[in-house]
Each structure stands twice: as C-alpha cells, then as structure tokens.
PDB file of C-alpha atoms in Angstrom:
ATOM      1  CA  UNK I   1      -8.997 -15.531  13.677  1.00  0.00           C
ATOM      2  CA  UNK I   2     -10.203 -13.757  10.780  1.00  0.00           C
ATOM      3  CA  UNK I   3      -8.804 -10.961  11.721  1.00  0.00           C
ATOM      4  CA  UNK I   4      -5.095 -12.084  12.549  1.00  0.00           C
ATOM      5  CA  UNK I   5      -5.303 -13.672   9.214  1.00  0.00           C
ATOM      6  CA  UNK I   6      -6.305  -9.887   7.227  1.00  0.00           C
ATOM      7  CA  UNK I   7      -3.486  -8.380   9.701  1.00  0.00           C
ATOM      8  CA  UNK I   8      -0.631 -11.014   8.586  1.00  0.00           C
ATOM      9  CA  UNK I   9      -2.244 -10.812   4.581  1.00  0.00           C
ATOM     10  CA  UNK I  10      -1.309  -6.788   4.917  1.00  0.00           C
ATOM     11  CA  UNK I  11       1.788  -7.535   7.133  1.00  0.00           C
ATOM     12  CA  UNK I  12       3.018 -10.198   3.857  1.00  0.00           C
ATOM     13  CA  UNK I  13       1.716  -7.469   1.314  1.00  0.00           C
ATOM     14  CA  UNK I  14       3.485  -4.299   2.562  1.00  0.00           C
ATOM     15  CA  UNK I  15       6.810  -6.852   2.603  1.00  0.00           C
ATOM     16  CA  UNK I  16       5.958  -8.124  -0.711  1.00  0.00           C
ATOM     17  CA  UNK I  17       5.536  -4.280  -2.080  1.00  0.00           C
ATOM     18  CA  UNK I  18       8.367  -3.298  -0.296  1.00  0.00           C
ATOM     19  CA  UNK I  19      10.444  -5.861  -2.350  1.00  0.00           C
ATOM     20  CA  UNK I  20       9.265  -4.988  -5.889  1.00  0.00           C
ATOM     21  CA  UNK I  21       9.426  -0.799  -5.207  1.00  0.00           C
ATOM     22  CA  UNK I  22      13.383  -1.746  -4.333  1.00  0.00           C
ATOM     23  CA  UNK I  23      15.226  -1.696  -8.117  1.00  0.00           C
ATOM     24  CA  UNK I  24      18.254  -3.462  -6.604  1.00  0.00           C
ATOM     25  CA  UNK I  25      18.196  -6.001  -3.831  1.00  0.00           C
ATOM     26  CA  UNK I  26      16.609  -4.845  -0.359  1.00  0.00           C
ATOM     27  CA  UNK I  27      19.685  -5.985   1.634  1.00  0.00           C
ATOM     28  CA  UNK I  28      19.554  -6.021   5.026  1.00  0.00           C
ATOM     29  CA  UNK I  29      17.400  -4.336   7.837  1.00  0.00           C
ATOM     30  CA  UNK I  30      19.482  -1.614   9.482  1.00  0.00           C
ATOM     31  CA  UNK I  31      19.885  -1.628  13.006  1.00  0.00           C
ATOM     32  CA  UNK I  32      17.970   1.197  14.673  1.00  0.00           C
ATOM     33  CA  UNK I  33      20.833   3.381  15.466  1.00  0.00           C
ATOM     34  CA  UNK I  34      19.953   6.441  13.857  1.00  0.00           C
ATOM     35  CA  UNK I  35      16.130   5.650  12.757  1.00  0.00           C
ATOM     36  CA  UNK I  36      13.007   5.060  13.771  1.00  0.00           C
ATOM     37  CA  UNK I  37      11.474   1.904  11.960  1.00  0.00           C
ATOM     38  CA  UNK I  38      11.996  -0.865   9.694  1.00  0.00           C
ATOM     39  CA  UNK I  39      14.344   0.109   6.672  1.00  0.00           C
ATOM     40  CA  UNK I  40      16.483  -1.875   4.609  1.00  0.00           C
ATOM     41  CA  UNK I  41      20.186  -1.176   3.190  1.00  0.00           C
ATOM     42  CA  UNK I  42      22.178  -1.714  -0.294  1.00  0.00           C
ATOM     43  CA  UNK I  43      25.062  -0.568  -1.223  1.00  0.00           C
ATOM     44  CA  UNK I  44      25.213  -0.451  -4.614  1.00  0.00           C
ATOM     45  CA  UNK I  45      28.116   1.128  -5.360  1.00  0.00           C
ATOM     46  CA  UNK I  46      31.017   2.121  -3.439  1.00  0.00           C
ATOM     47  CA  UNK I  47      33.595   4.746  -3.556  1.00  0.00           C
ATOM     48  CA  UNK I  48      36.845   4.241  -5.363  1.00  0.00           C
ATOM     49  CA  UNK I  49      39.725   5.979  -6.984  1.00  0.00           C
ATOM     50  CA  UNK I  50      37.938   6.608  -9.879  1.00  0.00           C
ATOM     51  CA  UNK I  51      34.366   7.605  -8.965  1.00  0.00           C
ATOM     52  CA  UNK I  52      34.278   9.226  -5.544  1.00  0.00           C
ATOM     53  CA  UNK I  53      30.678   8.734  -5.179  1.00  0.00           C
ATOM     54  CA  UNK I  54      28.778   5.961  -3.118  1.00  0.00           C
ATOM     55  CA  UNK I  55      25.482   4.935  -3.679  1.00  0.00           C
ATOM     56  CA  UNK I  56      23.474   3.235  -1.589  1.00  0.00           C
ATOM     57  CA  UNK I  57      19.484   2.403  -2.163  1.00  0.00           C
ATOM     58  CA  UNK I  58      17.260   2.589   0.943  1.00  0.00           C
ATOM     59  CA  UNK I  59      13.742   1.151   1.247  1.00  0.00           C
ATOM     60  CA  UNK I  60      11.841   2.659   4.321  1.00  0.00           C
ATOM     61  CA  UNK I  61       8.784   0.680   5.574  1.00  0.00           C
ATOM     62  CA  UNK I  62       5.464   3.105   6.443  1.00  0.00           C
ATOM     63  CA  UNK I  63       6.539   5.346   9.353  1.00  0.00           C
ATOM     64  CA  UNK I  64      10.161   4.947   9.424  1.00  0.00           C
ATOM     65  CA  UNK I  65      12.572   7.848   9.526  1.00  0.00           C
ATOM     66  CA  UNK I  66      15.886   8.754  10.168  1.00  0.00           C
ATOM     67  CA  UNK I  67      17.512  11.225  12.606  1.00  0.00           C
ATOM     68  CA  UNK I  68      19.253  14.797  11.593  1.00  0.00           C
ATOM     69  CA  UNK I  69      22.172  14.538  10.506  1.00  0.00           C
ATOM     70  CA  UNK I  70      24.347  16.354   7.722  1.00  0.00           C
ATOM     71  CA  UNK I  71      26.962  14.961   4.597  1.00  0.00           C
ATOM     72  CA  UNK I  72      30.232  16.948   4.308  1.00  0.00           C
ATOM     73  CA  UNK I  73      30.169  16.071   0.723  1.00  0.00           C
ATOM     74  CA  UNK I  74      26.312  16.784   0.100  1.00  0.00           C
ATOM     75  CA  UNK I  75      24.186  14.126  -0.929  1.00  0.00           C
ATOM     76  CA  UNK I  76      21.410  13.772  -3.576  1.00  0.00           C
ATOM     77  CA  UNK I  77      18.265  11.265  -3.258  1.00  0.00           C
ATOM     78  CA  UNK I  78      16.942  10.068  -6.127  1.00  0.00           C
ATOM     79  CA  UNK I  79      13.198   8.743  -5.214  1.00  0.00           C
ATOM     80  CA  UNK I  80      12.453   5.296  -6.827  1.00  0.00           C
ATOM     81  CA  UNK I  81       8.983   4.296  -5.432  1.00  0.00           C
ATOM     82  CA  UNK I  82       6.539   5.734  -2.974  1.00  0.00           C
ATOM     83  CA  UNK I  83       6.140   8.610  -0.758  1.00  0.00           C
ATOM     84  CA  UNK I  84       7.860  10.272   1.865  1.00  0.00           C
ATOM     85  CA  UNK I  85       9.522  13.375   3.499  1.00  0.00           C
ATOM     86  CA  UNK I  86      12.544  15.290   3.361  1.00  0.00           C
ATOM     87  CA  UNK I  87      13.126  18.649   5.452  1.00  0.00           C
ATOM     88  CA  UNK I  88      15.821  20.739   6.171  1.00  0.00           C
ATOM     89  CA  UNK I  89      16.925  22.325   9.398  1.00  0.00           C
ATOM     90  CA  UNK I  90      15.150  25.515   9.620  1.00  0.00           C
ATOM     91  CA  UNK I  91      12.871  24.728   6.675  1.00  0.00           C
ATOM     92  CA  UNK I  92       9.121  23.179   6.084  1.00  0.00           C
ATOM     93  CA  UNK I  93       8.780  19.372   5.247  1.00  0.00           C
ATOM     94  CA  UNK I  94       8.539  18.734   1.959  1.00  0.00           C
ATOM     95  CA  UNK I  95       6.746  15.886   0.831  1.00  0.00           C
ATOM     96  CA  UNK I  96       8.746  13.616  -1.837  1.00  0.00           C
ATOM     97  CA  UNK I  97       7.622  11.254  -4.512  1.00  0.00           C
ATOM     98  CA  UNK I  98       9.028   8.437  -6.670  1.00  0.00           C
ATOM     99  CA  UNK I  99      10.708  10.873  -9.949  1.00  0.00           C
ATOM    100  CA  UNK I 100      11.942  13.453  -7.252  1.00  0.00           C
ATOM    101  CA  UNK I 101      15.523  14.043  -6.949  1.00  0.00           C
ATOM    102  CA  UNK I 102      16.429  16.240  -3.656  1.00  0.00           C
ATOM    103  CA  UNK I 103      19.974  17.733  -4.001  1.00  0.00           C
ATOM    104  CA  UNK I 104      21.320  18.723  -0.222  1.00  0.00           C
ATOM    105  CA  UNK I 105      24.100  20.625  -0.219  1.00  0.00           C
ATOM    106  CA  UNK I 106      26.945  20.299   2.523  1.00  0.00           C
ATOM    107  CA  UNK I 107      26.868  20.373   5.518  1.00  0.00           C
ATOM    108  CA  UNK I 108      23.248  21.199   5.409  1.00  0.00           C
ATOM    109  CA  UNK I 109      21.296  19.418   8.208  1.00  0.00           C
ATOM    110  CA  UNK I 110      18.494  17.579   7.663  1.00  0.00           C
ATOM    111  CA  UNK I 111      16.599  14.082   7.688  1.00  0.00           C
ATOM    112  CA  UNK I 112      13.668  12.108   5.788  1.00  0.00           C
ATOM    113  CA  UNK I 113      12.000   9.057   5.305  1.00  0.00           C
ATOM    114  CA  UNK I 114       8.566   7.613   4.983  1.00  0.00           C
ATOM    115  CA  UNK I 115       5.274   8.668   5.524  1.00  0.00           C
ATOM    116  CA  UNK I 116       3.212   6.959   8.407  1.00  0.00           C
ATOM    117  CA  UNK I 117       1.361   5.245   5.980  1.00  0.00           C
ATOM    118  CA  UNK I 118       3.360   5.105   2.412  1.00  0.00           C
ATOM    119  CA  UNK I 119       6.854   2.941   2.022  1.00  0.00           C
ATOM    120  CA  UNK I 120       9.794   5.105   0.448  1.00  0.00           C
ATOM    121  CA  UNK I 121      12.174   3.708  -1.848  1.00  0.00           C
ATOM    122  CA  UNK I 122      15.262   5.902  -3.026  1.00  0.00           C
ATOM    123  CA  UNK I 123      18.970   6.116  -4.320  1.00  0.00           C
ATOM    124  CA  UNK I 124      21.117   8.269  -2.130  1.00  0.00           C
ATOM    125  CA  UNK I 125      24.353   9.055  -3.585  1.00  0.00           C
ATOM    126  CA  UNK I 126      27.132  10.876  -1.489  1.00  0.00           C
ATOM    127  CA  UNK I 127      31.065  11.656  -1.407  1.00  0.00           C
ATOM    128  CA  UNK I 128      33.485   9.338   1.042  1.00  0.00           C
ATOM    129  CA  UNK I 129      32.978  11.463   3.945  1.00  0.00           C
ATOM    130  CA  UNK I 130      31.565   9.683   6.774  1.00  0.00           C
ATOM    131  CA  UNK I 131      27.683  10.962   7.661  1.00  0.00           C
ATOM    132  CA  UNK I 132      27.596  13.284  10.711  1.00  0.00           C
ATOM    133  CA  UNK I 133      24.237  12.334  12.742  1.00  0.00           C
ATOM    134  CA  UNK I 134      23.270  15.398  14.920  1.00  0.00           C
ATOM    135  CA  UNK I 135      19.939  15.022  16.501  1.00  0.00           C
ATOM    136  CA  UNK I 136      17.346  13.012  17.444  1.00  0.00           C
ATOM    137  CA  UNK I 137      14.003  12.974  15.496  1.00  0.00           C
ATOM    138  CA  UNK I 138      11.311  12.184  17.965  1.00  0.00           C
ATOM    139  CA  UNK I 139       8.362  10.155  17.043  1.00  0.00           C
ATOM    140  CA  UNK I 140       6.222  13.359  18.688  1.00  0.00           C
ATOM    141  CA  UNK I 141       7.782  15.406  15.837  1.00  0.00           C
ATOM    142  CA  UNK I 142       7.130  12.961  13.375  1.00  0.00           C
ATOM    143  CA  UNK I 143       3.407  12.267  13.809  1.00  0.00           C
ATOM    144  CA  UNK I 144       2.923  16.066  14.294  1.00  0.00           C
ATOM    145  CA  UNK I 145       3.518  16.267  10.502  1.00  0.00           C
ATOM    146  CA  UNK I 146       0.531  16.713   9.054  1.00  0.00           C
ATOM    147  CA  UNK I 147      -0.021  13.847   6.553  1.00  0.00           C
ATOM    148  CA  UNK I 148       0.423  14.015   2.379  1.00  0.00           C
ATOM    149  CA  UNK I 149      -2.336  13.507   0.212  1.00  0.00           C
ATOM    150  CA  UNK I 150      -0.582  10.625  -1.639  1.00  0.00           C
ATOM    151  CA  UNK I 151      -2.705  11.571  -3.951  1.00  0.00           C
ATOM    152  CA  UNK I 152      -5.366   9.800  -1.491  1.00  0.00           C
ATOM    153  CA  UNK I 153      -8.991  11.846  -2.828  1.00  0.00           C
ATOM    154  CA  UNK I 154      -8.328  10.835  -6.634  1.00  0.00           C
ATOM    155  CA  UNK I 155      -6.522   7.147  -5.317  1.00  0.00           C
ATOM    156  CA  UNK I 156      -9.757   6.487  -3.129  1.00  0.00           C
ATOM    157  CA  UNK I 157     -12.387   7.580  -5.628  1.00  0.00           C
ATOM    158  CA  UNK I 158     -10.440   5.339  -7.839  1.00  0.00           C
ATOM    159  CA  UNK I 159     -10.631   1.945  -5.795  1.00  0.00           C
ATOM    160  CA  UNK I 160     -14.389   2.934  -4.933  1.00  0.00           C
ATOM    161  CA  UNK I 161     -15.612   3.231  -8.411  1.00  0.00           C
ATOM    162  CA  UNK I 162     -13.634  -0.055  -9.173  1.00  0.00           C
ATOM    163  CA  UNK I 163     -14.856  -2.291  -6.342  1.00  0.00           C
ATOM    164  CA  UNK I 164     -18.173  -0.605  -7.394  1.00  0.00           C
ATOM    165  CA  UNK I 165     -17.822  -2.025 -11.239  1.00  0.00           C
ATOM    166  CA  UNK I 166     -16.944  -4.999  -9.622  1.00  0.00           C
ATOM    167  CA  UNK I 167     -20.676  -5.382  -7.997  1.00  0.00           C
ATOM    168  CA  UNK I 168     -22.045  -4.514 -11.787  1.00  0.00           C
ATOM    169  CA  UNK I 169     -19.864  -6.880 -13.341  1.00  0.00           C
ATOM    170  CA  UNK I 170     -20.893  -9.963 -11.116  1.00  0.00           C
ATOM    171  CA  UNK I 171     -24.673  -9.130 -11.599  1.00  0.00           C
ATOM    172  CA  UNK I 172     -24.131  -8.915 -15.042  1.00  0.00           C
ATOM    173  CA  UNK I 173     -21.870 -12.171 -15.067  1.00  0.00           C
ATOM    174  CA  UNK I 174     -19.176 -10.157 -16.650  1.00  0.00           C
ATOM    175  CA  UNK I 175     -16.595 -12.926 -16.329  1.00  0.00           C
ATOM    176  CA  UNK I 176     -14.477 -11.325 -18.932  1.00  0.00           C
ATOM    177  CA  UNK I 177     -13.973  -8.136 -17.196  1.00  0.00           C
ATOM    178  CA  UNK I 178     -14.084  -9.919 -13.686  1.00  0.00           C
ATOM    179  CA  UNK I 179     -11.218 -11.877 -15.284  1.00  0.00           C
ATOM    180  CA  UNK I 180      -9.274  -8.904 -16.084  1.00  0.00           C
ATOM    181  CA  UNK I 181      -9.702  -7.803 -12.489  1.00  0.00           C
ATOM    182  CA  UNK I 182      -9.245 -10.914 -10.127  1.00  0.00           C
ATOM    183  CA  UNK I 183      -5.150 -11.611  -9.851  1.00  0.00           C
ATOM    184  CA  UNK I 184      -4.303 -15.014 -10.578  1.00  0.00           C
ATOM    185  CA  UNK I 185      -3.282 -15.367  -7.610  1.00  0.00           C
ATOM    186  CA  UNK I 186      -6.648 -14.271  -5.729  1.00  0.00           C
ATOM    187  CA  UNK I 187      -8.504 -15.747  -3.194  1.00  0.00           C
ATOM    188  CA  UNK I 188     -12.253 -15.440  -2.670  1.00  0.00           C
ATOM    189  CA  UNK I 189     -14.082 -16.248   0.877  1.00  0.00           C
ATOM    190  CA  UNK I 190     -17.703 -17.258   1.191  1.00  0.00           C
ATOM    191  CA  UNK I 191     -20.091 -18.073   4.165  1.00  0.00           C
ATOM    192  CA  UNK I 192     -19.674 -21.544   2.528  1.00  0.00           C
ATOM    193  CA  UNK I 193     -15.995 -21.585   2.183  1.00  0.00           C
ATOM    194  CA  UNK I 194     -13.025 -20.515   0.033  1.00  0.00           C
ATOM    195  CA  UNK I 195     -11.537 -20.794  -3.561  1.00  0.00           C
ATOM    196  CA  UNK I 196      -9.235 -19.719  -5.920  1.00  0.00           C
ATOM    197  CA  UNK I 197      -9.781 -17.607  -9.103  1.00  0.00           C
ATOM    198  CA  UNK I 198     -10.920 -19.984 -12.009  1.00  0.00           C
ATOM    199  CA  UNK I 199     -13.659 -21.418  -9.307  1.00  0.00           C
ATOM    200  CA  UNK I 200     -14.946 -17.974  -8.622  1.00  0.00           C
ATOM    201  CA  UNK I 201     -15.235 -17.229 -12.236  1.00  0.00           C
ATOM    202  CA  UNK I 202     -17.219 -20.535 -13.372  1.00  0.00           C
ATOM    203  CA  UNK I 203     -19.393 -19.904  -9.943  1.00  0.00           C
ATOM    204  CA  UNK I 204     -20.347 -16.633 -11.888  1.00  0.00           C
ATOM    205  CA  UNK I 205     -20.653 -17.695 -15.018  1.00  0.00           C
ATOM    206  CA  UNK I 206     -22.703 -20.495 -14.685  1.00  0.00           C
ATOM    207  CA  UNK I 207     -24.731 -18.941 -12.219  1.00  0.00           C
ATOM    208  CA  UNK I 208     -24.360 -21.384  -9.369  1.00  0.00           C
ATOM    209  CA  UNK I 209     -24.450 -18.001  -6.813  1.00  0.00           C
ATOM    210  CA  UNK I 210     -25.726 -15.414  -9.044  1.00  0.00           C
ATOM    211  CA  UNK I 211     -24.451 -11.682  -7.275  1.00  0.00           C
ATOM    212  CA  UNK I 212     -27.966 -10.099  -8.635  1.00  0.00           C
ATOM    213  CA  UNK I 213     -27.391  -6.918  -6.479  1.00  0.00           C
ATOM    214  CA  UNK I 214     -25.265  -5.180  -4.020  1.00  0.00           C
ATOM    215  CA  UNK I 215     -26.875  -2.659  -2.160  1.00  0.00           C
ATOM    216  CA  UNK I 216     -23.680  -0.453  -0.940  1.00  0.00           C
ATOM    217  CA  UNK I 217     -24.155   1.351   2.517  1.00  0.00           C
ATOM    218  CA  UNK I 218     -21.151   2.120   3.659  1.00  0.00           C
ATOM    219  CA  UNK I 219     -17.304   1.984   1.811  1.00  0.00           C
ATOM    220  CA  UNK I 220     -14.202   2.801   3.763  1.00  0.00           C
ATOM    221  CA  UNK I 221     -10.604   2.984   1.842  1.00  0.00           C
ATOM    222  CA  UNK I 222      -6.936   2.489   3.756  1.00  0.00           C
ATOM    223  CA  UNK I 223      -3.818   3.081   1.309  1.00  0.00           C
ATOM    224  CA  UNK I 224      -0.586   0.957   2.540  1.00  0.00           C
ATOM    225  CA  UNK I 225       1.234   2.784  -0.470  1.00  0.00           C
ATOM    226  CA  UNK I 226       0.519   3.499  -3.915  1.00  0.00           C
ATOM    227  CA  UNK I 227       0.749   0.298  -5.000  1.00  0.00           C
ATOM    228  CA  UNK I 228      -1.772  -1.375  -2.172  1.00  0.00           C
ATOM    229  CA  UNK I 229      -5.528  -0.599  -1.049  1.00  0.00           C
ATOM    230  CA  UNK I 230      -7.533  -2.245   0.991  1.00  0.00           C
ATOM    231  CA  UNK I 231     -11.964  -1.230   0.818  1.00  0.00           C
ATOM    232  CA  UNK I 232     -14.479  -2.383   3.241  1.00  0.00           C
ATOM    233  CA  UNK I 233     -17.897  -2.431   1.841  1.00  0.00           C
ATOM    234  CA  UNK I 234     -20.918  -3.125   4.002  1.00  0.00           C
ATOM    235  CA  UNK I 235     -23.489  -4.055   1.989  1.00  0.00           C
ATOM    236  CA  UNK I 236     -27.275  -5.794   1.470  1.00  0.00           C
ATOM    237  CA  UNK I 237     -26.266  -8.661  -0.888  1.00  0.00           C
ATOM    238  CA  UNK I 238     -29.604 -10.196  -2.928  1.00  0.00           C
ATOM    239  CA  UNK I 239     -27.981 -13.799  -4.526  1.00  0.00           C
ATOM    240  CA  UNK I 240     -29.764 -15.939  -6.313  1.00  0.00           C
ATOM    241  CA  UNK I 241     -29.226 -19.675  -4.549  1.00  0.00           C
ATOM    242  CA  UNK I 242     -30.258 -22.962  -5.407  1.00  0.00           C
ATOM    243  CA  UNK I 243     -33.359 -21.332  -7.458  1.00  0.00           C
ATOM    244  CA  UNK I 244     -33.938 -18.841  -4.499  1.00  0.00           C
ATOM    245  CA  UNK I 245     -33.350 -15.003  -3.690  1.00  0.00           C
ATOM    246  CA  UNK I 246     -31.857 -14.557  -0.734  1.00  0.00           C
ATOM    247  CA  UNK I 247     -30.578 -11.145   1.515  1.00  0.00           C
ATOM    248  CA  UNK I 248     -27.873 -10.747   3.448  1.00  0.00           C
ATOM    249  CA  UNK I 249     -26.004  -8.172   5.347  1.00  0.00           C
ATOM    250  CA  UNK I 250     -22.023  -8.617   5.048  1.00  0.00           C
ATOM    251  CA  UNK I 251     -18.620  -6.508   5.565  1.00  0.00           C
ATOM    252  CA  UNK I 252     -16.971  -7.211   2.311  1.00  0.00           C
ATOM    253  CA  UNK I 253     -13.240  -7.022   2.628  1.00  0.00           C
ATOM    254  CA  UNK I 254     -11.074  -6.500  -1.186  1.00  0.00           C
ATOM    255  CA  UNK I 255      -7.412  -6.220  -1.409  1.00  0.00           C
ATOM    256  CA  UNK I 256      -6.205  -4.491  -4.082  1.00  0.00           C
ATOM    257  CA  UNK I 257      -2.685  -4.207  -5.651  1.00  0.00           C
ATOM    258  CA  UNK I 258      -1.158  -2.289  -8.579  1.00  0.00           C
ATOM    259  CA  UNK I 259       0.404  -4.346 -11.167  1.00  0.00           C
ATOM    260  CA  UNK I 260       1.843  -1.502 -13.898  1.00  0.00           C
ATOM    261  CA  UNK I 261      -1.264   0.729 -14.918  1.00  0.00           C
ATOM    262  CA  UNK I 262      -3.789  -1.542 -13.842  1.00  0.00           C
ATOM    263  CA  UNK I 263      -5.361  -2.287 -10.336  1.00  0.00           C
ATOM    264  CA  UNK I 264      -6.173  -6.274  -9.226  1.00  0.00           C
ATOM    265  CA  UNK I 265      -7.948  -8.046  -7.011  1.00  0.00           C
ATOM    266  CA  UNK I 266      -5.853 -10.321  -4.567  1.00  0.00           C
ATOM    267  CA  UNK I 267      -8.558 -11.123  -1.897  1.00  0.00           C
ATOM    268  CA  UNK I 268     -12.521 -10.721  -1.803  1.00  0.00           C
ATOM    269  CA  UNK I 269     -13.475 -11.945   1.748  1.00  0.00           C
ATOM    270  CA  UNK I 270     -17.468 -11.567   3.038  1.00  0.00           C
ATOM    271  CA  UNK I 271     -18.307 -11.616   6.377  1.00  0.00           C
ATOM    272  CA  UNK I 272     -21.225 -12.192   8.292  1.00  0.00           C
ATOM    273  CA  UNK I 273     -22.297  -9.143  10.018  1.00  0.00           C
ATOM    274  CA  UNK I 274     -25.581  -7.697  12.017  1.00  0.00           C
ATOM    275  CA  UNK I 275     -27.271  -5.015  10.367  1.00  0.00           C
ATOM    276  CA  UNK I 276     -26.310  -2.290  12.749  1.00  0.00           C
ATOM    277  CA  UNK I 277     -23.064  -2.916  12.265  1.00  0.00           C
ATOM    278  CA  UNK I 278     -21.321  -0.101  10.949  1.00  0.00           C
ATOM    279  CA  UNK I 279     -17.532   0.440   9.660  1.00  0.00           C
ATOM    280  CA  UNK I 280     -15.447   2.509  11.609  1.00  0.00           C
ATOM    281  CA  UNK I 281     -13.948   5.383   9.758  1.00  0.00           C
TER     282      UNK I 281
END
C-alpha cells in the first residue's frame, strides 16, 4: 500500500509541476496522432490578417515526443520550463532547456519533445501553413538517445547535501532552519503514525522524539524534472524516546520540490526495513 500511495504522490506531483512550468493554461491532452505520450495543447494566439503568426504553448510530460514532420513557414520554439530534445533530419539531438529558443527553418524536417525523465514546456510559433508530419519516431529511437545531464551530478549533490543538513538540523533541534525547509504543506510519516508540519516541528523542538543521529549508509536520488526530487536514505537512526536511546534501521523516503530558488520538503516518510536491506540503484 505504501508503495501505490509514493507512486500516485509522484503521479499528482509530476501533474502538479506540469501545471505551474505551463505560463498559459495547459489546455487539453492531444490525442496521440502524431506523438508518443502525454502532452497538452494551447493555442494562444491564432493567425489573422494582421499577424500571420500562431502560437501555440505545448507542455510534454517525461518521455513524450512527437513524430518528424516539417513547417512550410518555419517555426521557432521558445523553451519555457524543463528539458528536452530537438533534432533535425540528418543532424545530432540537441538537448534543449527552458531560455532556449530553436529557430527551424522551412521545410526543414525534424521533431522534439521531452526527455524520458524531464517534462518540457515551450512556445512554438509558426506561419498559417498547415504542419506536414512525415515519419514515425519510434520509441526504439527514442530511448536509444543517450540521456542529458539535466544538470543531474550538481542537482543530486545538491538534494544530498540538503537532506544531509536536514539530519544535522533535527539533532540539533534546528526548528528554525527545519522550518525554512518543511513546505507548509508537508507531511511527515512515523512508525507511530503521521502529521502535518507544525506537529513535526514542536515534536522537535520540545524533544518528544529527539533525531540525536542519523547514521547514512546508503542515498539514492531520482529527478522527475528540475523542479522535483525524490532521495532514499537508508539509515541507522539513534532517537531519544520516552527518556531512552533507541536504534533503528529505516528507508527514509523525502520529496522535494523547487519553489523559486529554494528547495522544500513535501513528504518525509520512514520505513521499517531489515538491515540487509539495501536500495536499488
């Protein structure tokens, strides 16, 4: 169960970043004519006497793409939010990232669209002329691209030495740091049950379960985006309970989500694990 319920948390997160990278409405999904995926239309403006240009905004879920195709009146994409790819018949994929603009001439075939495992958000602005869709992209091709760093070395080492702080400022009862971390929104799950944010904070402060040390053996990090990280920690945990130390192995689960410059703290789940368990990487 507690699984299903992490798997639906990242399935409502990835919808919920989705939402905020898009600067205009999301629309609706397309139907998967001529893509691979989930991605969702706007047209934000259309064509008229005046300006000749459409301009539509797409928001591409992880791993969706679109086939090869070509504009008659070229097109330029304007990347909002995340990271994808963009390649030209002929040509090497180029990875794109939110600040790009990609100018394709016309008649110039080519596709993009998300990473397998970052969202894409961008405005595409073209001329009247209907797109011409030429081949198919197969999802072989696709996942024979090797993947982007999204930045992933520096994003990871990021996240680590944050959910590590984290351990230090619990020991240290740090509530005013902690409080600068946890979301408002967060949620925190114990071996004794769950609770919201201002519970988990006057549990530390007080001293009620006192988080003396976290012995770290093992951290794995999964990026959904730039925006959203989830860690795995399995660690030792030495509390201080009811006037006594105790030791306990757990897998400590922490969502993470970017809110401007600053990373927070949406969930902080432990679970009860053996002490050969061991994460998978």
């Amino acid at each position: 169960m507690r699984v299903l319920l992490i798997g639906l948390f990242i399935g409502m997160l990835s919808i919920s970043s989705f939402a905020q990278e898009a600067i205009f409405p999301m629309g609706a999904k397309a139907k998967n004519v001529h893509h691979t995926g989930d991605i969702w239309l706007t047209h934000v403006v259309d064509a008229d006497e005046t300006f000749k240009h459409n301009v539509a905004q797409a928001v591409s879920a992880p791993g969706a793409f679109l086939n090869w195709h070509l504009h008659p009146d070229g097109q330029q994409l304007l990347i909002t939010n995340g990271v994808g790819f963009y390649q030209e018949k002929g040509k090497e994929v180029q990875v794109v990232r939110a600040g790009d603009v990609i100018k394709c001439l016309p008649n110039v075939e080519h596709w993009h669209g998300a990473t397998p495992k970052s969202a894409v958000t961008y405005l595409a602005i073209g001329g009247p002329t209907p797109t011409q869709w030429t081949d198919e992209l197969s999802v072989e091709d696709y996942n024979n691209i090797p993947l982007p760093e999204i930045n992933n070395s520096s994003l990871e080492n990021e996240i680590k030495e944050l959910s590590k702080a984290k351990w230090k400022w619990m020991a240290e009862k740090d509530v005013n740091k902690l409080a600068n971390l946890f979301h408002d929104k967060s949620r925190f799950v114990h071996m004794s049950g769950s609770w919201k944010k201002d519970r988990e904070l006057e549990i530390i402060e007080t001293g009620s379960i006192w988080y003396k040390n976290a012995d770290v053996h093992d951290v794995v990090v999964e990026t959904f985006d730039d925006n959203t990280v989830v860690l795995w920690n399995r660690i030792t945990l030495t509390a201080h309970v009811r006037g006594n130390d105790v030791s306990n192995e757990f897998t400590v689960t922490e969502f993470y989500k970017k809110e401007g410059d600053d990373w927070k703290l949406l969930d902080l789940t432990f679970s009860s694990v053996r002490d050969t368990h061991e994460i998978a990487h």
